Amino acid sequence: MIARLVLAFAALALALFVDIPDATAEYADVVINKRAEKEGMRPVVFPHWFHRIRFRCKVCHAELGFKMHAGSNDVTMAAIIDGKFCGACHNNDIAWSVEKCDLCHSGKRGLPSGIYGGHETSGPGRW
């Protein structure tokens, strides 16, 4: 019993000190790198599928103002902090807040902005 606790504690301690690896975009992810690297941050990898299975399109694209074309949204950290775009939910009440930078800014440096695996990138076809 004690040996298990020691192993669990050691694994937890190791996990806390291990650097979070860079993410690469998966099918239907949106990479946002219009400003990130210019500001010294890694690109944002937005898991569109993860949000889409929980919310209807209109929540983000009508109510929060996200345009339906990648790259046409002027998303800034100032706007997010003011509760616009991602900040409508990522406010530490509904979802984690902006202080947890690496949860969103997780992309591998050099990833270009765009949708990965959608109809524009040889995916299964138009939805």
PDB file of C-alpha atoms in Angstrom:
ATOM      1  CA  MET A   1       0.000   0.000   0.000  1.00  0.00           C
ATOM      2  CA  ILE A   2       2.739   2.477   0.957  1.00  0.00           C
ATOM      3  CA  ALA A   3       4.778   1.474  -2.103  1.00  0.00           C
ATOM      4  CA  ARG A   4       1.797   2.301  -4.342  1.00  0.00           C
ATOM      5  CA  LEU A   5       1.403   5.704  -2.705  1.00  0.00           C
ATOM      6  CA  VAL A   6       5.115   6.437  -3.147  1.00  0.00           C
ATOM      7  CA  LEU A   7       4.936   5.426  -6.828  1.00  0.00           C
ATOM      8  CA  ALA A   8       1.804   7.522  -7.384  1.00  0.00           C
ATOM      9  CA  PHE A   9       3.406  10.529  -5.698  1.00  0.00           C
ATOM     10  CA  ALA A  10       6.596  10.097  -7.734  1.00  0.00           C
ATOM     11  CA  ALA A  11       4.580   9.896 -10.969  1.00  0.00           C
ATOM     12  CA  LEU A  12       2.652  13.028 -10.037  1.00  0.00           C
ATOM     13  CA  ALA A  13       5.835  14.921  -9.152  1.00  0.00           C
ATOM     14  CA  LEU A  14       7.424  13.882 -12.461  1.00  0.00           C
ATOM     15  CA  ALA A  15       4.326  14.964 -14.397  1.00  0.00           C
ATOM     16  CA  LEU A  16       4.439  18.402 -12.807  1.00  0.00           C
ATOM     17  CA  PHE A  17       8.016  18.993 -13.950  1.00  0.00           C
ATOM     18  CA  VAL A  18       7.706  17.589 -17.472  1.00  0.00           C
ATOM     19  CA  ASP A  19       7.352  20.226 -20.186  1.00  0.00           C
ATOM     20  CA  ILE A  20       4.097  20.108 -22.143  1.00  0.00           C
ATOM     21  CA  PRO A  21       4.961  18.905 -25.656  1.00  0.00           C
ATOM     22  CA  ASP A  22       4.055  20.946 -28.716  1.00  0.00           C
ATOM     23  CA  ALA A  23       0.790  19.855 -30.307  1.00  0.00           C
ATOM     24  CA  THR A  24       0.279  19.257 -33.975  1.00  0.00           C
ATOM     25  CA  ALA A  25      -3.081  19.862 -35.567  1.00  0.00           C
ATOM     26  CA  GLU A  26      -5.427  16.918 -36.003  1.00  0.00           C
ATOM     27  CA  TYR A  27      -8.400  16.547 -38.335  1.00  0.00           C
ATOM     28  CA  ALA A  28     -10.771  19.558 -38.127  1.00  0.00           C
ATOM     29  CA  ASP A  29      -8.536  21.528 -35.754  1.00  0.00           C
ATOM     30  CA  VAL A  30      -8.147  25.231 -36.437  1.00  0.00           C
ATOM     31  CA  VAL A  31      -4.657  26.648 -36.071  1.00  0.00           C
ATOM     32  CA  ILE A  32      -4.554  30.340 -35.180  1.00  0.00           C
ATOM     33  CA  ASN A  33      -1.140  31.843 -35.760  1.00  0.00           C
ATOM     34  CA  LYS A  34      -1.889  35.302 -37.126  1.00  0.00           C
ATOM     35  CA  ARG A  35      -0.244  37.027 -34.149  1.00  0.00           C
ATOM     36  CA  ALA A  36       0.877  34.336 -31.717  1.00  0.00           C
ATOM     37  CA  GLU A  37       4.449  33.771 -32.841  1.00  0.00           C
ATOM     38  CA  LYS A  38       4.984  37.475 -33.528  1.00  0.00           C
ATOM     39  CA  GLU A  39       4.091  38.025 -29.861  1.00  0.00           C
ATOM     40  CA  GLY A  40       6.439  35.254 -28.671  1.00  0.00           C
ATOM     41  CA  MET A  41       3.779  32.593 -28.076  1.00  0.00           C
ATOM     42  CA  ARG A  42       3.190  29.222 -29.684  1.00  0.00           C
ATOM     43  CA  PRO A  43       0.275  29.007 -32.162  1.00  0.00           C
ATOM     44  CA  VAL A  44      -3.208  28.254 -30.838  1.00  0.00           C
ATOM     45  CA  VAL A  45      -4.603  24.837 -31.759  1.00  0.00           C
ATOM     46  CA  PHE A  46      -8.384  25.135 -31.464  1.00  0.00           C
ATOM     47  CA  PRO A  47     -10.119  21.725 -31.258  1.00  0.00           C
ATOM     48  CA  HIS A  48     -13.195  22.592 -33.322  1.00  0.00           C
ATOM     49  CA  TRP A  49     -14.608  19.061 -33.104  1.00  0.00           C
ATOM     50  CA  PHE A  50     -14.458  19.134 -29.295  1.00  0.00           C
ATOM     51  CA  HIS A  51     -16.509  22.330 -29.161  1.00  0.00           C
ATOM     52  CA  ARG A  52     -18.846  21.249 -31.982  1.00  0.00           C
ATOM     53  CA  ILE A  53     -20.019  18.102 -30.206  1.00  0.00           C
ATOM     54  CA  ARG A  54     -21.093  20.266 -27.262  1.00  0.00           C
ATOM     55  CA  PHE A  55     -22.532  23.350 -28.975  1.00  0.00           C
ATOM     56  CA  ARG A  56     -24.477  24.195 -32.112  1.00  0.00           C
ATOM     57  CA  CYS A  57     -22.655  26.242 -34.753  1.00  0.00           C
ATOM     58  CA  LYS A  58     -24.726  29.341 -33.954  1.00  0.00           C
ATOM     59  CA  VAL A  59     -23.309  29.616 -30.434  1.00  0.00           C
ATOM     60  CA  CYS A  60     -19.866  30.657 -31.668  1.00  0.00           C
ATOM     61  CA  HIS A  61     -20.593  31.769 -35.213  1.00  0.00           C
ATOM     62  CA  ALA A  62     -23.684  33.902 -34.522  1.00  0.00           C
ATOM     63  CA  GLU A  63     -23.779  34.691 -30.829  1.00  0.00           C
ATOM     64  CA  LEU A  64     -20.024  35.161 -30.256  1.00  0.00           C
ATOM     65  CA  GLY A  65     -19.245  36.698 -33.635  1.00  0.00           C
ATOM     66  CA  PHE A  66     -16.785  34.222 -35.144  1.00  0.00           C
ATOM     67  CA  LYS A  67     -16.899  34.541 -38.932  1.00  0.00           C
ATOM     68  CA  MET A  68     -17.156  31.259 -40.840  1.00  0.00           C
ATOM     69  CA  HIS A  69     -13.914  31.811 -42.748  1.00  0.00           C
ATOM     70  CA  ALA A  70     -10.565  30.901 -41.211  1.00  0.00           C
ATOM     71  CA  GLY A  71      -8.344  33.918 -40.799  1.00  0.00           C
ATOM     72  CA  SER A  72     -11.120  36.497 -41.012  1.00  0.00           C
ATOM     73  CA  ASN A  73     -11.522  36.961 -37.250  1.00  0.00           C
ATOM     74  CA  ASP A  74      -9.469  39.597 -35.469  1.00  0.00           C
ATOM     75  CA  VAL A  75      -9.016  37.678 -32.217  1.00  0.00           C
ATOM     76  CA  THR A  76      -6.691  39.330 -29.715  1.00  0.00           C
ATOM     77  CA  MET A  77      -5.895  38.482 -26.115  1.00  0.00           C
ATOM     78  CA  ALA A  78      -7.294  41.888 -25.126  1.00  0.00           C
ATOM     79  CA  ALA A  79     -10.636  40.971 -26.716  1.00  0.00           C
ATOM     80  CA  ILE A  80     -10.635  37.557 -25.023  1.00  0.00           C
ATOM     81  CA  ILE A  81      -9.865  39.136 -21.630  1.00  0.00           C
ATOM     82  CA  ASP A  82     -12.764  41.559 -22.261  1.00  0.00           C
ATOM     83  CA  GLY A  83     -15.094  38.556 -22.648  1.00  0.00           C
ATOM     84  CA  LYS A  84     -15.273  38.521 -26.438  1.00  0.00           C
ATOM     85  CA  PHE A  85     -14.705  35.516 -28.698  1.00  0.00           C
ATOM     86  CA  CYS A  86     -13.171  32.686 -26.597  1.00  0.00           C
ATOM     87  CA  GLY A  87     -13.403  34.847 -23.475  1.00  0.00           C
ATOM     88  CA  ALA A  88     -17.187  34.493 -23.389  1.00  0.00           C
ATOM     89  CA  CYS A  89     -16.671  30.996 -21.966  1.00  0.00           C
ATOM     90  CA  HIS A  90     -12.985  30.906 -21.043  1.00  0.00           C
ATOM     91  CA  ASN A  91     -13.481  33.139 -18.027  1.00  0.00           C
ATOM     92  CA  ASN A  92     -12.605  30.718 -15.197  1.00  0.00           C
ATOM     93  CA  ASP A  93     -16.320  30.290 -14.568  1.00  0.00           C
ATOM     94  CA  ILE A  94     -17.505  28.207 -17.520  1.00  0.00           C
ATOM     95  CA  ALA A  95     -14.073  27.028 -18.680  1.00  0.00           C
ATOM     96  CA  TRP A  96     -10.459  27.739 -17.703  1.00  0.00           C
ATOM     97  CA  SER A  97      -9.258  31.307 -17.853  1.00  0.00           C
ATOM     98  CA  VAL A  98      -6.572  33.013 -19.917  1.00  0.00           C
ATOM     99  CA  GLU A  99      -3.907  32.508 -17.243  1.00  0.00           C
ATOM    100  CA  LYS A 100      -3.428  28.920 -18.444  1.00  0.00           C
ATOM    101  CA  CYS A 101      -1.682  29.977 -21.653  1.00  0.00           C
ATOM    102  CA  ASP A 102      -0.287  26.559 -22.655  1.00  0.00           C
ATOM    103  CA  LEU A 103      -3.735  24.961 -22.839  1.00  0.00           C
ATOM    104  CA  CYS A 104      -4.528  26.997 -25.969  1.00  0.00           C
ATOM    105  CA  HIS A 105      -1.099  28.139 -27.132  1.00  0.00           C
ATOM    106  CA  SER A 106       0.020  24.543 -27.617  1.00  0.00           C
ATOM    107  CA  GLY A 107       0.925  24.403 -31.294  1.00  0.00           C
ATOM    108  CA  LYS A 108       4.272  23.520 -32.765  1.00  0.00           C
ATOM    109  CA  ARG A 109       6.109  26.663 -33.805  1.00  0.00           C
ATOM    110  CA  GLY A 110       5.804  27.342 -37.502  1.00  0.00           C
ATOM    111  CA  LEU A 111       2.321  25.864 -37.918  1.00  0.00           C
ATOM    112  CA  PRO A 112       0.500  28.064 -40.412  1.00  0.00           C
ATOM    113  CA  SER A 113      -3.016  29.308 -39.678  1.00  0.00           C
ATOM    114  CA  GLY A 114      -5.820  27.274 -41.196  1.00  0.00           C
ATOM    115  CA  ILE A 115      -8.234  24.384 -40.878  1.00  0.00           C
ATOM    116  CA  TYR A 116      -6.634  20.966 -40.845  1.00  0.00           C
ATOM    117  CA  GLY A 117      -8.534  18.226 -42.650  1.00  0.00           C
ATOM    118  CA  GLY A 118     -11.606  20.207 -43.678  1.00  0.00           C
ATOM    119  CA  HIS A 119     -13.028  20.407 -47.195  1.00  0.00           C
ATOM    120  CA  GLU A 120     -10.358  22.966 -48.047  1.00  0.00           C
ATOM    121  CA  THR A 121      -7.569  20.521 -47.215  1.00  0.00           C
ATOM    122  CA  SER A 122      -8.682  17.328 -48.963  1.00  0.00           C
ATOM    123  CA  GLY A 123     -10.978  16.116 -46.203  1.00  0.00           C
ATOM    124  CA  PRO A 124     -14.048  13.936 -46.751  1.00  0.00           C
ATOM    125  CA  GLY A 125     -15.933  16.632 -48.649  1.00  0.00           C
ATOM    126  CA  ARG A 126     -18.218  19.536 -47.924  1.00  0.00           C
ATOM    127  CA  TRP A 127     -20.466  19.082 -44.951  1.00  0.00           C
TER     128      TRP A 127
END
